[in-house]
PDB file of C-alpha atoms in Angstrom:
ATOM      1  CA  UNK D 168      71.163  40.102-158.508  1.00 66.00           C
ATOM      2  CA  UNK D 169      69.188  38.669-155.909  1.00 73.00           C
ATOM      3  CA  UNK D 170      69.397  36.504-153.761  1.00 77.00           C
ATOM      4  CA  UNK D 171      66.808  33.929-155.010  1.00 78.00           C
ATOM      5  CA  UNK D 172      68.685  34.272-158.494  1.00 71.00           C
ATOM      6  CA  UNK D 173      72.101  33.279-156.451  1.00 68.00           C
ATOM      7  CA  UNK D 174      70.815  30.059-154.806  1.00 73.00           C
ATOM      8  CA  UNK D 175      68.092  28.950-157.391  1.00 76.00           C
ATOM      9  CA  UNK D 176      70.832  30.490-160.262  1.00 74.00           C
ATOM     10  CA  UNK D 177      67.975  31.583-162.058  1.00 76.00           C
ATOM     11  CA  UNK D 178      65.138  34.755-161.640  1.00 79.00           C
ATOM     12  CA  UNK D 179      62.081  34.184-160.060  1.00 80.00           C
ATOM     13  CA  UNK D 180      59.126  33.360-162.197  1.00 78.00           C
ATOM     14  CA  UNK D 181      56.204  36.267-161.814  1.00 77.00           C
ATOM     15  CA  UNK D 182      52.777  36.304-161.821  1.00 75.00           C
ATOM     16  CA  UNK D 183      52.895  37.290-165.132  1.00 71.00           C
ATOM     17  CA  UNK D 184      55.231  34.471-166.273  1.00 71.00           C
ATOM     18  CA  UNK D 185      53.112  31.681-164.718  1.00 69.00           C
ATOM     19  CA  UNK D 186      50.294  32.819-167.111  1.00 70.00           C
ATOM     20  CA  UNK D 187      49.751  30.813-170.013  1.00 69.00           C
ATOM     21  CA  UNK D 188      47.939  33.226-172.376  1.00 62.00           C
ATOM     22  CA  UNK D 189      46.567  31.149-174.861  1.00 63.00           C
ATOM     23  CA  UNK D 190      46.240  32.844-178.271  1.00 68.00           C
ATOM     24  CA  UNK D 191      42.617  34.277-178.720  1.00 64.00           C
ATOM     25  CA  UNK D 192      41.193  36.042-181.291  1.00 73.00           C
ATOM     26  CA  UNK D 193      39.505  37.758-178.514  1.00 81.00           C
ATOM     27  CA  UNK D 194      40.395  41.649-179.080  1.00 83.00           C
ATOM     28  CA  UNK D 195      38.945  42.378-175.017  1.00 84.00           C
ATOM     29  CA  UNK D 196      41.265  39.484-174.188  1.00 79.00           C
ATOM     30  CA  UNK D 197      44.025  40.699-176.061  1.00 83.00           C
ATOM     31  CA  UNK D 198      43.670  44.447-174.990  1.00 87.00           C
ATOM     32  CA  UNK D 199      43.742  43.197-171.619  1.00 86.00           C
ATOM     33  CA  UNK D 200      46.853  41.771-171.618  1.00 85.00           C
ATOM     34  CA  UNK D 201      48.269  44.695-173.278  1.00 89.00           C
ATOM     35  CA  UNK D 202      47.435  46.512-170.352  1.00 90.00           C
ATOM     36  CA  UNK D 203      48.686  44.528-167.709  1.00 90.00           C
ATOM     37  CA  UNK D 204      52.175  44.246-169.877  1.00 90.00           C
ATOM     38  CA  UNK D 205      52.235  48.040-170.195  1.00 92.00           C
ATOM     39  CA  UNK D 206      50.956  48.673-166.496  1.00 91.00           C
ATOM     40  CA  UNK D 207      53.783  46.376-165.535  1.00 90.00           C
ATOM     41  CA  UNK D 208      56.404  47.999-167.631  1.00 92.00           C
ATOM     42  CA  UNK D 209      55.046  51.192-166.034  1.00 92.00           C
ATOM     43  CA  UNK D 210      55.431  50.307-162.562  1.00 91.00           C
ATOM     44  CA  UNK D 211      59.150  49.330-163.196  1.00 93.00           C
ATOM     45  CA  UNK D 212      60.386  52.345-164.483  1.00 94.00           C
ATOM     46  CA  UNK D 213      59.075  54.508-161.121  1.00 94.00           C
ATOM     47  CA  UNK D 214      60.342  51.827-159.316  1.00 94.00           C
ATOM     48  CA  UNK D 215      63.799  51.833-160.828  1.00 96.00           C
ATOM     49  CA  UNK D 216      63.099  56.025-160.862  1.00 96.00           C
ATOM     50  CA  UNK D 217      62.328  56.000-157.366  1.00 96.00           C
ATOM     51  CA  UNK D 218      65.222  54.316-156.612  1.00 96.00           C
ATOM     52  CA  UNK D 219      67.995  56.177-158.416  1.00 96.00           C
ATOM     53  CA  UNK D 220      66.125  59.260-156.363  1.00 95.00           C
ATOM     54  CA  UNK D 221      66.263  57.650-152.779  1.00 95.00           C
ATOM     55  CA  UNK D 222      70.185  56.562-153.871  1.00 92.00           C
ATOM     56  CA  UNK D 223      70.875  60.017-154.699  1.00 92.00           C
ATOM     57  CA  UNK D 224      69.111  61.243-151.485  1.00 91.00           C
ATOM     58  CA  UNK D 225      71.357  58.873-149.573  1.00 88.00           C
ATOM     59  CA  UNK D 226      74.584  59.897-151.391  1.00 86.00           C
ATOM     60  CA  UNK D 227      73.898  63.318-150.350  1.00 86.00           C
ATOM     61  CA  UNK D 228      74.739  63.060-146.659  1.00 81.00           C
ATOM     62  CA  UNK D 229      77.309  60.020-147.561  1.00 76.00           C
ATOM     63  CA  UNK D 230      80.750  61.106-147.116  1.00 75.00           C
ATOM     64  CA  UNK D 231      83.447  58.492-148.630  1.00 79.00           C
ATOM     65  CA  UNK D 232      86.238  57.554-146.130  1.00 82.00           C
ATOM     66  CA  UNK D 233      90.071  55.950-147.425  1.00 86.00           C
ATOM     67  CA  UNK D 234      92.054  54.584-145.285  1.00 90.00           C
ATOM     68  CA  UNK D 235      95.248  52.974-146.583  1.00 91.00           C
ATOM     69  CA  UNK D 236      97.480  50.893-144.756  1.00 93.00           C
ATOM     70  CA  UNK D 237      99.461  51.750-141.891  1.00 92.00           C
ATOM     71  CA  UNK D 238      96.679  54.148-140.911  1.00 91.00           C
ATOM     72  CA  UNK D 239      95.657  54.815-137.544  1.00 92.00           C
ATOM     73  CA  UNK D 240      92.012  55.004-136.883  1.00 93.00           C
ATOM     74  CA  UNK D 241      89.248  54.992-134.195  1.00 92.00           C
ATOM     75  CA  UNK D 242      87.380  52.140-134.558  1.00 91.00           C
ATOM     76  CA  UNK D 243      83.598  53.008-132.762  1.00 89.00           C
ATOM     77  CA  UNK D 244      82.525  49.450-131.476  1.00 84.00           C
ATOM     78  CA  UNK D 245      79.103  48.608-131.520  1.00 82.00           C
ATOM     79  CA  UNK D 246      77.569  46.446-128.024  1.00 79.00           C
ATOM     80  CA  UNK D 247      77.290  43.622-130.572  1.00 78.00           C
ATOM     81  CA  UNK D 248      80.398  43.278-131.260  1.00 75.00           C
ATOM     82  CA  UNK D 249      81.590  43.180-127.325  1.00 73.00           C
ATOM     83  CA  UNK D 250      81.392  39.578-125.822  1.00 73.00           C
ATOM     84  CA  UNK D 251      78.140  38.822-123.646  1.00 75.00           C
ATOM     85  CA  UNK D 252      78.270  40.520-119.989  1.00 76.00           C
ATOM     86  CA  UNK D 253      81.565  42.593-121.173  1.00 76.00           C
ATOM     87  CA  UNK D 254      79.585  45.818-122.720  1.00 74.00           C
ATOM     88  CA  UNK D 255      78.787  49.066-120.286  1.00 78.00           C
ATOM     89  CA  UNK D 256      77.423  51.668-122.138  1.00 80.00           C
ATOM     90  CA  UNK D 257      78.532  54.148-120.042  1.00 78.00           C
ATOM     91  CA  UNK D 258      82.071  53.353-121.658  1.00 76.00           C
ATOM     92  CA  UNK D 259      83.504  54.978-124.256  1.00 80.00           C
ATOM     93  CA  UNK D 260      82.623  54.618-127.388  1.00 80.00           C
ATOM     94  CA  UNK D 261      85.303  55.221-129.688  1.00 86.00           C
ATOM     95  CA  UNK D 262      88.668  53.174-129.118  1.00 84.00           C
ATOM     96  CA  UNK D 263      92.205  53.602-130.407  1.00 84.00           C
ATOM     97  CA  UNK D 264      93.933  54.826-131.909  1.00 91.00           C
ATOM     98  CA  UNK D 265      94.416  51.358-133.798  1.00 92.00           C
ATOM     99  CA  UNK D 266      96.220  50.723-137.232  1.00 93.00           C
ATOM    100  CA  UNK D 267      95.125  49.066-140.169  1.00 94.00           C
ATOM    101  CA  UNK D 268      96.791  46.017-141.555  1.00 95.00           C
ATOM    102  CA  UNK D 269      94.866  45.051-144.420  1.00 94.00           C
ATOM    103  CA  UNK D 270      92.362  46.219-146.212  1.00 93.00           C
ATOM    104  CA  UNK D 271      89.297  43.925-147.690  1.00 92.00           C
ATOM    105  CA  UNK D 272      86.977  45.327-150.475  1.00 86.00           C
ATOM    106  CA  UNK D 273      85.942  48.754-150.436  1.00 83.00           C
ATOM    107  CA  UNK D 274      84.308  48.792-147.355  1.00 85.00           C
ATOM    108  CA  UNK D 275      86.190  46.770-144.338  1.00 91.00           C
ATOM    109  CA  UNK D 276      89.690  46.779-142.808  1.00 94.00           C
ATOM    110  CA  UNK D 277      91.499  44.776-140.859  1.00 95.00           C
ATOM    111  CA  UNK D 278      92.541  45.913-137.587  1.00 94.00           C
ATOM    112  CA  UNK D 279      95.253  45.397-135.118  1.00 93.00           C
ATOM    113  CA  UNK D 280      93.564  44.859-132.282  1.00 90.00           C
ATOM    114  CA  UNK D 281      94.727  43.762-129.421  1.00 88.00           C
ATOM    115  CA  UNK D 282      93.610  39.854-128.039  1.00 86.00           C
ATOM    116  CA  UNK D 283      92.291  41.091-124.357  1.00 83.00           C
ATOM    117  CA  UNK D 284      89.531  42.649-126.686  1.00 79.00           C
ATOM    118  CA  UNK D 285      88.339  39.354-127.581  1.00 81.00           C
ATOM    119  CA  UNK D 286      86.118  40.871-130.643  1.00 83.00           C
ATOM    120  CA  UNK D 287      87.068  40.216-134.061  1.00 88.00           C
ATOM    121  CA  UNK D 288      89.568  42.682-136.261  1.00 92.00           C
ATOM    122  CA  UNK D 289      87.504  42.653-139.117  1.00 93.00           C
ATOM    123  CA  UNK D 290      85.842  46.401-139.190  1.00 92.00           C
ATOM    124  CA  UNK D 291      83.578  47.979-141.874  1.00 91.00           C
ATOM    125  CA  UNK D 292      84.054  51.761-143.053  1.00 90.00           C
ATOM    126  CA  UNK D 293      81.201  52.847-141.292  1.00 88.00           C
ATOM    127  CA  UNK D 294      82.695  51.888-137.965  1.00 90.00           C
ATOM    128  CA  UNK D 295      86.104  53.435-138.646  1.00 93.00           C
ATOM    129  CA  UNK D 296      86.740  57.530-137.518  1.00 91.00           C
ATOM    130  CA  UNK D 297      89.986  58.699-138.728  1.00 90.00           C
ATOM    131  CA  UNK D 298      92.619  59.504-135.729  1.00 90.00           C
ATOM    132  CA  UNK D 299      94.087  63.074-134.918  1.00 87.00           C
ATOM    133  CA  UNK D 300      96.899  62.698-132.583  1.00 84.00           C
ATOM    134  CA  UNK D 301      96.077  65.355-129.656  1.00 82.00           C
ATOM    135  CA  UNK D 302      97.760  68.787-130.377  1.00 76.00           C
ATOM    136  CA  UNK D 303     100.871  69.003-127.160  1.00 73.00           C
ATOM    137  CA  UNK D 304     101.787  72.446-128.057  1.00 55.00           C
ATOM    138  CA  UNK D 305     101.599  74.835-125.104  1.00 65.00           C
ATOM    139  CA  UNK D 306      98.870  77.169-124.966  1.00 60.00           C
ATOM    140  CA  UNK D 307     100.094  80.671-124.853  1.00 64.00           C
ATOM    141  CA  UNK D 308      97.473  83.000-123.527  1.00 65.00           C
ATOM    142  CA  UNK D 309      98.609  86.951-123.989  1.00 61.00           C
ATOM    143  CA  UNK D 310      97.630  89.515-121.168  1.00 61.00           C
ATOM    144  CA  UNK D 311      99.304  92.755-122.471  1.00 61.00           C
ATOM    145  CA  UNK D 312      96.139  93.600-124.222  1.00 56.00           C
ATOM    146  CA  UNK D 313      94.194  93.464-120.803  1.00 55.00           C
ATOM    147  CA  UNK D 314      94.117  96.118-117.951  1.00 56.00           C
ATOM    148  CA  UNK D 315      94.542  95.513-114.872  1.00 54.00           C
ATOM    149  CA  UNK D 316      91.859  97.940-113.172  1.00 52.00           C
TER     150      UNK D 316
END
């Protein structure tokens, strides 16, 4: 679907559809128009097989991320989303951790954030990290296997 289809609720008219071929017995004229139709069938299959190779070349290095509810996540916010004269990009990039409260679609959350923020909640996946608490076990280093010349 595209977007001219959504407002205009019908597909665009081509070059092709704007012709009026009038009916000839002309076989040049005929032939002609065979090869345009065929050229332009052509050129829409190695579009559409172009595509579906670029898609899978995409998918490749696409990992899928669910979050469900409840979650906590990092939520990596872009300078766009800070309000004007707030942003320094020698701050960090990544904040949280933050938990979900909603989900929308398959591709954006909503967040609790909280208001001194002033940005909006809404997040899509792209922006969201998942959260791993930081690991408060003591470190145990072992020095019997050392010597001590």
């Amino acid at each position: 679907m595209t977007p001219f289809s959504i407002v205009y609720t019908k597909t665009p008219n081509h070059t092709v559809d704007l012709l009026i071929l009038p009916i000839s017995k002309s076989r040049v004229a005929e032939n002609l128009a065979d090869r345009i139709t065929k050229t332009l069938v052509e050129v829409k299959t190695k579009l559409e097989e172009a595509n579906a190779k670029y898609k899978l070349d995409a998918d490749k290095h696409r990992r899928s991320k669910n979050f469900n509810v409840g979650d906590l996540v990092m939520v990596h916010l872009r300078k766009e989303r800070f309000p004007l004269g707030t942003y320094n990009k020698l701050r960090s990039k990544k904040f949280g951790p933050y938990r979900i409260k909603r989900e929308i679609g398959d591709n954006a959350y909503v967040l609790e954030l909280p208001a001194d923020l002033h940005i909006s909640p809404t997040s899509n996946i792209t922006d969201l990290y998942e959260y791993f608490p930081p690991d408060d076990a003591p470190v145990i280093i072992d020095n019997s296997g050392a010597s001590s010349s």
